[in-house]
Amino acid sequence: DRAERDPPPPTLLALQELRERLEDEETLRPMLPQVVAAKAEVARRARDHQARLEAIGWLAGHFEQAGEVQEALRARLGLALACDEAGDASGTEQAYRDAVGRAEALGDAAARALVLRNAGLYFARRGRPAEAERLLVEALENAEQAGDKAQLGVTLLARGIFLQHQKRGDEARPVLERALESLPAGYPDTAFARGHLEALERGGPCGCGEQSGPLAKALEDLVRPKLPEGLLASIRIDPSAGFGSIEVGLAREPSAEERELLGKALDQAVGELRARLRRQEKA
């Protein structure tokens, strides 16, 4: 892990110093959550898992003490994602269980749907389908109550993909069709819904576990238009490593300018896809 080899980036050190100063100045303490949240984001980019986990854990505790239950819940979800990216399976599971418990105590169906969906997807990925299905069914019930079409769409999509991965195509098809009907026009998840429906229609795999699957296809669709014709051959992503393992295949040797352009196009595309995924997590 790079964070174990390299010193913390200057921005992370500066944010930590600012945080310590704010803690000492009572009148400035209301700014602490913003500074700590910024530190968590910088730590994520630097792959400094320890600093990120500490920052998000502080935010969760701070919001809980302040009675800001929605913000505390989002912090708990962020903690689960951070533990997952750090490879801490037990920490991830505990964070999701904490978030589910807190969400179920709320009277907010939208918040419950969000947490239950994310937890269900995690347990599905961990090979625990019974637990995942229970959570995804509850998520869908809450999304129905919440009345938000975008959230209903992504929750239906999660449920449909789960059923498809469990080789229950007859059950998955109407759920995915309804997901497409519910998702707003132009919503990024519509491509995933269509891709899974097309796979059902042709009787083939959906590609989620393949390096040329939906994530790689979405990235390639963003990068290719920004490059000279005939340069990009393919993009592959290791599904177990996500954006941390991108393999770019080129049709020819690029010039120095083209190599620089490729790097910028990839950075922009990854940033856009990360933003889309974060919007889905918050929907």
PDB file of C-alpha atoms in Angstrom:
ATOM      1  CA  ASP A   1       0.000   0.000   0.000  1.00  0.00           C
ATOM      2  CA  ARG A   2       1.392   3.358  -1.057  1.00  0.00           C
ATOM      3  CA  ALA A   3       0.400   5.034   2.214  1.00  0.00           C
ATOM      4  CA  GLU A   4       2.728   2.649   4.054  1.00  0.00           C
ATOM      5  CA  ARG A   5       5.707   3.697   1.917  1.00  0.00           C
ATOM      6  CA  ASP A   6       5.215   7.416   1.371  1.00  0.00           C
ATOM      7  CA  PRO A   7       4.959  10.225   3.930  1.00  0.00           C
ATOM      8  CA  PRO A   8       1.553  11.928   4.254  1.00  0.00           C
ATOM      9  CA  PRO A   9       0.964  14.530   1.518  1.00  0.00           C
ATOM     10  CA  PRO A  10       1.449  18.188   2.532  1.00  0.00           C
ATOM     11  CA  THR A  11      -2.282  18.894   2.239  1.00  0.00           C
ATOM     12  CA  LEU A  12      -3.068  16.174   4.774  1.00  0.00           C
ATOM     13  CA  LEU A  13      -0.485  17.541   7.198  1.00  0.00           C
ATOM     14  CA  ALA A  14      -1.828  21.073   6.758  1.00  0.00           C
ATOM     15  CA  LEU A  15      -5.394  19.950   7.443  1.00  0.00           C
ATOM     16  CA  GLN A  16      -4.294  18.095  10.564  1.00  0.00           C
ATOM     17  CA  GLU A  17      -2.504  21.215  11.808  1.00  0.00           C
ATOM     18  CA  LEU A  18      -5.592  23.337  11.096  1.00  0.00           C
ATOM     19  CA  ARG A  19      -7.772  20.832  12.915  1.00  0.00           C
ATOM     20  CA  GLU A  20      -5.571  21.009  16.001  1.00  0.00           C
ATOM     21  CA  ARG A  21      -5.720  24.805  15.980  1.00  0.00           C
ATOM     22  CA  LEU A  22      -9.505  24.806  15.690  1.00  0.00           C
ATOM     23  CA  GLU A  23      -9.788  22.391  18.600  1.00  0.00           C
ATOM     24  CA  ASP A  24      -7.874  24.890  20.741  1.00  0.00           C
ATOM     25  CA  GLU A  25     -10.055  27.866  19.730  1.00  0.00           C
ATOM     26  CA  GLU A  26     -13.568  27.534  21.127  1.00  0.00           C
ATOM     27  CA  THR A  27     -15.043  30.179  18.806  1.00  0.00           C
ATOM     28  CA  LEU A  28     -13.718  28.343  15.741  1.00  0.00           C
ATOM     29  CA  ARG A  29     -14.811  24.830  16.718  1.00  0.00           C
ATOM     30  CA  PRO A  30     -17.992  24.944  14.579  1.00  0.00           C
ATOM     31  CA  MET A  31     -15.652  24.743  11.563  1.00  0.00           C
ATOM     32  CA  LEU A  32     -14.184  21.429  12.723  1.00  0.00           C
ATOM     33  CA  PRO A  33     -16.575  19.108  10.827  1.00  0.00           C
ATOM     34  CA  GLN A  34     -15.747  20.758   7.482  1.00  0.00           C
ATOM     35  CA  VAL A  35     -12.015  20.508   8.126  1.00  0.00           C
ATOM     36  CA  VAL A  36     -12.215  16.880   9.262  1.00  0.00           C
ATOM     37  CA  ALA A  37     -14.386  15.989   6.249  1.00  0.00           C
ATOM     38  CA  ALA A  38     -11.788  17.585   3.963  1.00  0.00           C
ATOM     39  CA  LYS A  39      -9.079  15.579   5.714  1.00  0.00           C
ATOM     40  CA  ALA A  40     -11.047  12.358   5.126  1.00  0.00           C
ATOM     41  CA  GLU A  41     -11.328  13.130   1.401  1.00  0.00           C
ATOM     42  CA  VAL A  42      -7.628  13.978   1.037  1.00  0.00           C
ATOM     43  CA  ALA A  43      -6.739  10.789   2.920  1.00  0.00           C
ATOM     44  CA  ARG A  44      -8.963   8.782   0.559  1.00  0.00           C
ATOM     45  CA  ARG A  45      -7.149  10.160  -2.470  1.00  0.00           C
ATOM     46  CA  ALA A  46      -3.782   9.474  -0.833  1.00  0.00           C
ATOM     47  CA  ARG A  47      -4.912   5.936   0.133  1.00  0.00           C
ATOM     48  CA  ASP A  48      -4.059   6.713   3.754  1.00  0.00           C
ATOM     49  CA  HIS A  49      -6.633   4.354   5.232  1.00  0.00           C
ATOM     50  CA  GLN A  50      -5.757   5.004   8.865  1.00  0.00           C
ATOM     51  CA  ALA A  51      -6.147   8.789   8.546  1.00  0.00           C
ATOM     52  CA  ARG A  52      -9.385   8.394   6.610  1.00  0.00           C
ATOM     53  CA  LEU A  53     -10.918   5.985   9.126  1.00  0.00           C
ATOM     54  CA  GLU A  54      -9.943   8.203  12.044  1.00  0.00           C
ATOM     55  CA  ALA A  55     -11.471  11.272  10.404  1.00  0.00           C
ATOM     56  CA  ILE A  56     -14.764   9.588   9.477  1.00  0.00           C
ATOM     57  CA  GLY A  57     -15.022   7.970  12.898  1.00  0.00           C
ATOM     58  CA  TRP A  58     -14.629  11.401  14.489  1.00  0.00           C
ATOM     59  CA  LEU A  59     -17.367  12.804  12.231  1.00  0.00           C
ATOM     60  CA  ALA A  60     -19.766   9.994  13.141  1.00  0.00           C
ATOM     61  CA  GLY A  61     -19.218  10.567  16.856  1.00  0.00           C
ATOM     62  CA  HIS A  62     -19.469  14.342  16.512  1.00  0.00           C
ATOM     63  CA  PHE A  63     -22.779  14.256  14.639  1.00  0.00           C
ATOM     64  CA  GLU A  64     -24.245  11.698  17.023  1.00  0.00           C
ATOM     65  CA  GLN A  65     -23.369  13.861  20.032  1.00  0.00           C
ATOM     66  CA  ALA A  66     -24.863  16.892  18.271  1.00  0.00           C
ATOM     67  CA  GLY A  67     -28.097  15.006  17.546  1.00  0.00           C
ATOM     68  CA  GLU A  68     -27.653  15.372  13.772  1.00  0.00           C
ATOM     69  CA  VAL A  69     -28.937  11.904  12.995  1.00  0.00           C
ATOM     70  CA  GLN A  70     -28.943  12.159   9.189  1.00  0.00           C
ATOM     71  CA  GLU A  71     -25.345  13.376   9.057  1.00  0.00           C
ATOM     72  CA  ALA A  72     -24.326  10.723  11.588  1.00  0.00           C
ATOM     73  CA  LEU A  73     -25.932   8.059   9.423  1.00  0.00           C
ATOM     74  CA  ARG A  74     -24.075   9.255   6.325  1.00  0.00           C
ATOM     75  CA  ALA A  75     -20.838   9.205   8.302  1.00  0.00           C
ATOM     76  CA  ARG A  76     -21.524   5.596   9.348  1.00  0.00           C
ATOM     77  CA  LEU A  77     -22.037   4.669   5.707  1.00  0.00           C
ATOM     78  CA  GLY A  78     -18.812   6.463   4.844  1.00  0.00           C
ATOM     79  CA  LEU A  79     -17.059   4.488   7.565  1.00  0.00           C
ATOM     80  CA  ALA A  80     -18.310   1.232   6.045  1.00  0.00           C
ATOM     81  CA  LEU A  81     -17.001   2.232   2.606  1.00  0.00           C
ATOM     82  CA  ALA A  82     -13.653   3.278   4.085  1.00  0.00           C
ATOM     83  CA  CYS A  83     -13.282  -0.010   5.984  1.00  0.00           C
ATOM     84  CA  ASP A  84     -14.143  -1.917   2.808  1.00  0.00           C
ATOM     85  CA  GLU A  85     -11.515  -0.066   0.755  1.00  0.00           C
ATOM     86  CA  ALA A  86      -8.989  -0.673   3.542  1.00  0.00           C
ATOM     87  CA  GLY A  87      -9.647  -4.419   3.329  1.00  0.00           C
ATOM     88  CA  ASP A  88     -11.117  -4.590   6.846  1.00  0.00           C
ATOM     89  CA  ALA A  89     -13.986  -7.061   6.379  1.00  0.00           C
ATOM     90  CA  SER A  90     -14.986  -7.252  10.048  1.00  0.00           C
ATOM     91  CA  GLY A  91     -14.903  -3.460  10.382  1.00  0.00           C
ATOM     92  CA  THR A  92     -17.004  -3.068   7.233  1.00  0.00           C
ATOM     93  CA  GLU A  93     -19.611  -5.536   8.452  1.00  0.00           C
ATOM     94  CA  GLN A  94     -19.832  -3.882  11.862  1.00  0.00           C
ATOM     95  CA  ALA A  95     -20.153  -0.420  10.321  1.00  0.00           C
ATOM     96  CA  TYR A  96     -22.985  -1.579   8.066  1.00  0.00           C
ATOM     97  CA  ARG A  97     -24.753  -3.280  10.960  1.00  0.00           C
ATOM     98  CA  ASP A  98     -24.442  -0.089  13.022  1.00  0.00           C
ATOM     99  CA  ALA A  99     -25.806   1.963  10.125  1.00  0.00           C
ATOM    100  CA  VAL A 100     -28.720  -0.435   9.558  1.00  0.00           C
ATOM    101  CA  GLY A 101     -29.617  -0.340  13.257  1.00  0.00           C
ATOM    102  CA  ARG A 102     -29.605   3.454  13.297  1.00  0.00           C
ATOM    103  CA  ALA A 103     -31.547   3.700  10.034  1.00  0.00           C
ATOM    104  CA  GLU A 104     -34.258   1.360  11.255  1.00  0.00           C
ATOM    105  CA  ALA A 105     -34.758   3.581  14.306  1.00  0.00           C
ATOM    106  CA  LEU A 106     -35.457   6.600  12.066  1.00  0.00           C
ATOM    107  CA  GLY A 107     -38.830   7.504  10.685  1.00  0.00           C
ATOM    108  CA  ASP A 108     -37.241   8.328   7.328  1.00  0.00           C
ATOM    109  CA  ALA A 109     -37.992   5.716   4.665  1.00  0.00           C
ATOM    110  CA  ALA A 110     -35.515   7.250   2.202  1.00  0.00           C
ATOM    111  CA  ALA A 111     -32.640   6.989   4.686  1.00  0.00           C
ATOM    112  CA  ARG A 112     -33.559   3.409   5.526  1.00  0.00           C
ATOM    113  CA  ALA A 113     -33.714   2.493   1.827  1.00  0.00           C
ATOM    114  CA  LEU A 114     -30.252   3.949   1.207  1.00  0.00           C
ATOM    115  CA  VAL A 115     -28.576   2.134   4.090  1.00  0.00           C
ATOM    116  CA  LEU A 116     -30.347  -1.180   3.552  1.00  0.00           C
ATOM    117  CA  ARG A 117     -29.497  -1.149  -0.171  1.00  0.00           C
ATOM    118  CA  ASN A 118     -25.809  -0.443   0.392  1.00  0.00           C
ATOM    119  CA  ALA A 119     -25.585  -3.085   3.116  1.00  0.00           C
ATOM    120  CA  GLY A 120     -27.383  -5.615   0.930  1.00  0.00           C
ATOM    121  CA  LEU A 121     -24.994  -5.030  -1.955  1.00  0.00           C
ATOM    122  CA  TYR A 122     -22.033  -5.483   0.374  1.00  0.00           C
ATOM    123  CA  PHE A 123     -23.262  -8.801   1.795  1.00  0.00           C
ATOM    124  CA  ALA A 124     -24.075 -10.016  -1.722  1.00  0.00           C
ATOM    125  CA  ARG A 125     -20.499  -9.282  -2.746  1.00  0.00           C
ATOM    126  CA  ARG A 126     -19.267 -11.165   0.316  1.00  0.00           C
ATOM    127  CA  GLY A 127     -21.126 -14.303  -0.797  1.00  0.00           C
ATOM    128  CA  ARG A 128     -23.949 -14.158   1.756  1.00  0.00           C
ATOM    129  CA  PRO A 129     -27.042 -14.152  -0.463  1.00  0.00           C
ATOM    130  CA  ALA A 130     -29.679 -14.896   2.191  1.00  0.00           C
ATOM    131  CA  GLU A 131     -28.688 -11.888   4.265  1.00  0.00           C
ATOM    132  CA  ALA A 132     -28.264  -9.740   1.165  1.00  0.00           C
ATOM    133  CA  GLU A 133     -31.714 -10.635  -0.144  1.00  0.00           C
ATOM    134  CA  ARG A 134     -33.403  -9.792   3.161  1.00  0.00           C
ATOM    135  CA  LEU A 135     -31.756  -6.375   3.194  1.00  0.00           C
ATOM    136  CA  LEU A 136     -32.503  -5.630  -0.470  1.00  0.00           C
ATOM    137  CA  VAL A 137     -36.167  -6.599  -0.073  1.00  0.00           C
ATOM    138  CA  GLU A 138     -36.453  -4.268   2.930  1.00  0.00           C
ATOM    139  CA  ALA A 139     -34.642  -1.549   0.985  1.00  0.00           C
ATOM    140  CA  LEU A 140     -37.164  -1.815  -1.839  1.00  0.00           C
ATOM    141  CA  GLU A 141     -40.104  -1.642   0.577  1.00  0.00           C
ATOM    142  CA  ASN A 142     -38.698   1.568   2.050  1.00  0.00           C
ATOM    143  CA  ALA A 143     -37.901   3.053  -1.369  1.00  0.00           C
ATOM    144  CA  GLU A 144     -41.528   2.459  -2.377  1.00  0.00           C
ATOM    145  CA  GLN A 145     -42.653   4.377   0.718  1.00  0.00           C
ATOM    146  CA  ALA A 146     -40.184   7.223   0.173  1.00  0.00           C
ATOM    147  CA  GLY A 147     -41.705   8.185  -3.177  1.00  0.00           C
ATOM    148  CA  ASP A 148     -38.456   9.303  -4.847  1.00  0.00           C
ATOM    149  CA  LYS A 149     -38.276   7.932  -8.405  1.00  0.00           C
ATOM    150  CA  ALA A 150     -34.487   8.037  -8.676  1.00  0.00           C
ATOM    151  CA  GLN A 151     -34.010   6.216  -5.395  1.00  0.00           C
ATOM    152  CA  LEU A 152     -36.683   3.689  -6.320  1.00  0.00           C
ATOM    153  CA  GLY A 153     -34.915   3.133  -9.636  1.00  0.00           C
ATOM    154  CA  VAL A 154     -31.474   2.456  -8.168  1.00  0.00           C
ATOM    155  CA  THR A 155     -32.993   0.215  -5.474  1.00  0.00           C
ATOM    156  CA  LEU A 156     -34.878  -1.791  -8.097  1.00  0.00           C
ATOM    157  CA  LEU A 157     -31.655  -1.996 -10.107  1.00  0.00           C
ATOM    158  CA  ALA A 158     -29.743  -3.355  -7.111  1.00  0.00           C
ATOM    159  CA  ARG A 159     -32.457  -5.940  -6.469  1.00  0.00           C
ATOM    160  CA  GLY A 160     -32.649  -6.945 -10.131  1.00  0.00           C
ATOM    161  CA  ILE A 161     -28.895  -7.357 -10.521  1.00  0.00           C
ATOM    162  CA  PHE A 162     -28.773  -9.415  -7.330  1.00  0.00           C
ATOM    163  CA  LEU A 163     -31.473 -11.756  -8.681  1.00  0.00           C
ATOM    164  CA  GLN A 164     -29.657 -12.023 -12.012  1.00  0.00           C
ATOM    165  CA  HIS A 165     -26.385 -12.904 -10.299  1.00  0.00           C
ATOM    166  CA  GLN A 166     -28.258 -15.594  -8.350  1.00  0.00           C
ATOM    167  CA  LYS A 167     -29.340 -17.080 -11.724  1.00  0.00           C
ATOM    168  CA  ARG A 168     -32.969 -16.112 -11.104  1.00  0.00           C
ATOM    169  CA  GLY A 169     -33.467 -14.450 -14.458  1.00  0.00           C
ATOM    170  CA  ASP A 170     -37.255 -14.803 -14.602  1.00  0.00           C
ATOM    171  CA  GLU A 171     -37.517 -12.837 -11.355  1.00  0.00           C
ATOM    172  CA  ALA A 172     -34.832 -10.339 -12.349  1.00  0.00           C
ATOM    173  CA  ARG A 173     -36.334  -9.294 -15.710  1.00  0.00           C
ATOM    174  CA  PRO A 174     -39.488  -7.476 -14.468  1.00  0.00           C
ATOM    175  CA  VAL A 175     -37.503  -5.825 -11.674  1.00  0.00           C
ATOM    176  CA  LEU A 176     -34.906  -4.489 -14.125  1.00  0.00           C
ATOM    177  CA  GLU A 177     -37.633  -3.351 -16.535  1.00  0.00           C
ATOM    178  CA  ARG A 178     -39.296  -1.445 -13.729  1.00  0.00           C
ATOM    179  CA  ALA A 179     -35.926   0.038 -12.747  1.00  0.00           C
ATOM    180  CA  LEU A 180     -35.554   1.441 -16.276  1.00  0.00           C
ATOM    181  CA  GLU A 181     -39.046   2.934 -16.082  1.00  0.00           C
ATOM    182  CA  SER A 182     -38.299   4.548 -12.709  1.00  0.00           C
ATOM    183  CA  LEU A 183     -34.849   5.998 -13.421  1.00  0.00           C
ATOM    184  CA  PRO A 184     -34.958   9.609 -14.676  1.00  0.00           C
ATOM    185  CA  ALA A 185     -33.961  10.241 -18.293  1.00  0.00           C
ATOM    186  CA  GLY A 186     -30.196  10.534 -18.650  1.00  0.00           C
ATOM    187  CA  TYR A 187     -29.490   8.975 -15.250  1.00  0.00           C
ATOM    188  CA  PRO A 188     -26.130   7.143 -15.426  1.00  0.00           C
ATOM    189  CA  ASP A 189     -27.530   3.898 -14.004  1.00  0.00           C
ATOM    190  CA  THR A 190     -29.817   3.383 -16.991  1.00  0.00           C
ATOM    191  CA  ALA A 191     -26.870   1.986 -18.962  1.00  0.00           C
ATOM    192  CA  PHE A 192     -26.283  -0.674 -16.307  1.00  0.00           C
ATOM    193  CA  ALA A 193     -29.980  -1.597 -16.263  1.00  0.00           C
ATOM    194  CA  ARG A 194     -30.089  -1.913 -20.065  1.00  0.00           C
ATOM    195  CA  GLY A 195     -26.875  -3.926 -20.119  1.00  0.00           C
ATOM    196  CA  HIS A 196     -28.250  -6.445 -17.644  1.00  0.00           C
ATOM    197  CA  LEU A 197     -31.564  -6.723 -19.476  1.00  0.00           C
ATOM    198  CA  GLU A 198     -29.748  -7.319 -22.774  1.00  0.00           C
ATOM    199  CA  ALA A 199     -27.687 -10.052 -21.119  1.00  0.00           C
ATOM    200  CA  LEU A 200     -30.890 -11.744 -19.945  1.00  0.00           C
ATOM    201  CA  GLU A 201     -32.395 -11.537 -23.430  1.00  0.00           C
ATOM    202  CA  ARG A 202     -29.379 -13.144 -25.090  1.00  0.00           C
ATOM    203  CA  GLY A 203     -28.976 -15.690 -22.288  1.00  0.00           C
ATOM    204  CA  GLY A 204     -25.375 -14.697 -21.601  1.00  0.00           C
ATOM    205  CA  PRO A 205     -23.412 -13.347 -18.635  1.00  0.00           C
ATOM    206  CA  CYS A 206     -23.902  -9.731 -17.567  1.00  0.00           C
ATOM    207  CA  GLY A 207     -20.158  -9.057 -17.420  1.00  0.00           C
ATOM    208  CA  CYS A 208     -20.030  -7.731 -13.850  1.00  0.00           C
ATOM    209  CA  GLY A 209     -17.208 -10.078 -12.922  1.00  0.00           C
ATOM    210  CA  GLU A 210     -15.245  -9.482 -16.110  1.00  0.00           C
ATOM    211  CA  GLN A 211     -12.484  -6.971 -16.739  1.00  0.00           C
ATOM    212  CA  SER A 212     -14.414  -5.741 -19.777  1.00  0.00           C
ATOM    213  CA  GLY A 213     -17.628  -5.375 -17.766  1.00  0.00           C
ATOM    214  CA  PRO A 214     -19.949  -2.367 -17.272  1.00  0.00           C
ATOM    215  CA  LEU A 215     -17.506  -0.249 -15.265  1.00  0.00           C
ATOM    216  CA  ALA A 216     -14.767  -0.592 -17.885  1.00  0.00           C
ATOM    217  CA  LYS A 217     -17.284   0.097 -20.672  1.00  0.00           C
ATOM    218  CA  ALA A 218     -18.532   3.247 -18.924  1.00  0.00           C
ATOM    219  CA  LEU A 219     -14.951   4.463 -18.481  1.00  0.00           C
ATOM    220  CA  GLU A 220     -14.073   3.728 -22.103  1.00  0.00           C
ATOM    221  CA  ASP A 221     -17.156   5.618 -23.322  1.00  0.00           C
ATOM    222  CA  LEU A 222     -15.974   8.705 -21.432  1.00  0.00           C
ATOM    223  CA  VAL A 223     -12.315   8.488 -22.484  1.00  0.00           C
ATOM    224  CA  ARG A 224     -12.503   7.522 -26.166  1.00  0.00           C
ATOM    225  CA  PRO A 225     -14.137  10.746 -27.493  1.00  0.00           C
ATOM    226  CA  LYS A 226     -11.349  12.826 -25.923  1.00  0.00           C
ATOM    227  CA  LEU A 227      -8.530  10.981 -27.729  1.00  0.00           C
ATOM    228  CA  PRO A 228      -7.261  10.999 -31.321  1.00  0.00           C
ATOM    229  CA  GLU A 229      -8.963   8.497 -33.617  1.00  0.00           C
ATOM    230  CA  GLY A 230      -7.329   5.068 -33.581  1.00  0.00           C
ATOM    231  CA  LEU A 231      -5.298   5.496 -30.376  1.00  0.00           C
ATOM    232  CA  LEU A 232      -7.369   3.659 -27.751  1.00  0.00           C
ATOM    233  CA  ALA A 233      -7.859  -0.088 -28.202  1.00  0.00           C
ATOM    234  CA  SER A 234      -9.463  -1.099 -24.903  1.00  0.00           C
ATOM    235  CA  ILE A 235      -9.814  -0.415 -21.195  1.00  0.00           C
ATOM    236  CA  ARG A 236      -9.933  -3.190 -18.611  1.00  0.00           C
ATOM    237  CA  ILE A 237     -10.587  -2.935 -14.882  1.00  0.00           C
ATOM    238  CA  ASP A 238      -9.986  -5.648 -12.294  1.00  0.00           C
ATOM    239  CA  PRO A 239     -13.444  -5.822 -10.636  1.00  0.00           C
ATOM    240  CA  SER A 240     -11.896  -6.725  -7.286  1.00  0.00           C
ATOM    241  CA  ALA A 241      -9.743  -3.584  -7.262  1.00  0.00           C
ATOM    242  CA  GLY A 242     -12.017  -1.086  -9.010  1.00  0.00           C
ATOM    243  CA  PHE A 243     -10.368   2.111 -10.214  1.00  0.00           C
ATOM    244  CA  GLY A 244      -7.122   1.075  -8.530  1.00  0.00           C
ATOM    245  CA  SER A 245      -6.425  -1.404 -11.351  1.00  0.00           C
ATOM    246  CA  ILE A 246      -7.010   0.169 -14.771  1.00  0.00           C
ATOM    247  CA  GLU A 247      -5.291  -1.420 -17.780  1.00  0.00           C
ATOM    248  CA  VAL A 248      -5.274   0.680 -20.953  1.00  0.00           C
ATOM    249  CA  GLY A 249      -4.655  -1.019 -24.290  1.00  0.00           C
ATOM    250  CA  LEU A 250      -3.363   1.236 -27.097  1.00  0.00           C
ATOM    251  CA  ALA A 251      -3.596   0.524 -30.820  1.00  0.00           C
ATOM    252  CA  ARG A 252      -0.279   2.267 -31.491  1.00  0.00           C
ATOM    253  CA  GLU A 253       2.601   3.991 -29.744  1.00  0.00           C
ATOM    254  CA  PRO A 254       1.445   7.439 -28.573  1.00  0.00           C
ATOM    255  CA  SER A 255       3.396  10.658 -28.907  1.00  0.00           C
ATOM    256  CA  ALA A 256       4.382  12.552 -25.761  1.00  0.00           C
ATOM    257  CA  GLU A 257       1.433  14.915 -26.271  1.00  0.00           C
ATOM    258  CA  GLU A 258      -0.981  12.021 -26.758  1.00  0.00           C
ATOM    259  CA  ARG A 259       0.305  10.293 -23.632  1.00  0.00           C
ATOM    260  CA  GLU A 260      -0.308  13.456 -21.626  1.00  0.00           C
ATOM    261  CA  LEU A 261      -3.769  13.805 -23.151  1.00  0.00           C
ATOM    262  CA  LEU A 262      -4.552  10.182 -22.274  1.00  0.00           C
ATOM    263  CA  GLY A 263      -3.561  10.742 -18.649  1.00  0.00           C
ATOM    264  CA  LYS A 264      -5.782  13.805 -18.354  1.00  0.00           C
ATOM    265  CA  ALA A 265      -8.710  12.061 -20.043  1.00  0.00           C
ATOM    266  CA  LEU A 266      -8.433   9.090 -17.686  1.00  0.00           C
ATOM    267  CA  ASP A 267      -8.229  11.308 -14.596  1.00  0.00           C
ATOM    268  CA  GLN A 268     -11.301  13.280 -15.667  1.00  0.00           C
ATOM    269  CA  ALA A 269     -13.274  10.156 -16.544  1.00  0.00           C
ATOM    270  CA  VAL A 270     -12.452   8.386 -13.278  1.00  0.00           C
ATOM    271  CA  GLY A 271     -13.435  11.520 -11.371  1.00  0.00           C
ATOM    272  CA  GLU A 272     -16.762  11.680 -13.205  1.00  0.00           C
ATOM    273  CA  LEU A 273     -17.508   7.991 -12.614  1.00  0.00           C
ATOM    274  CA  ARG A 274     -16.613   8.277  -8.924  1.00  0.00           C
ATOM    275  CA  ALA A 275     -19.002  11.234  -8.660  1.00  0.00           C
ATOM    276  CA  ARG A 276     -21.749   9.202 -10.347  1.00  0.00           C
ATOM    277  CA  LEU A 277     -21.223   6.312  -7.941  1.00  0.00           C
ATOM    278  CA  ARG A 278     -21.272   8.653  -4.948  1.00  0.00           C
ATOM    279  CA  ARG A 279     -24.544  10.145  -6.197  1.00  0.00           C
ATOM    280  CA  GLN A 280     -25.956   6.637  -6.438  1.00  0.00           C
ATOM    281  CA  GLU A 281     -24.863   5.903  -2.850  1.00  0.00           C
ATOM    282  CA  LYS A 282     -26.639   9.072  -1.702  1.00  0.00           C
ATOM    283  CA  ALA A 283     -29.764   8.574  -3.787  1.00  0.00           C
TER     284      ALA A 283
END
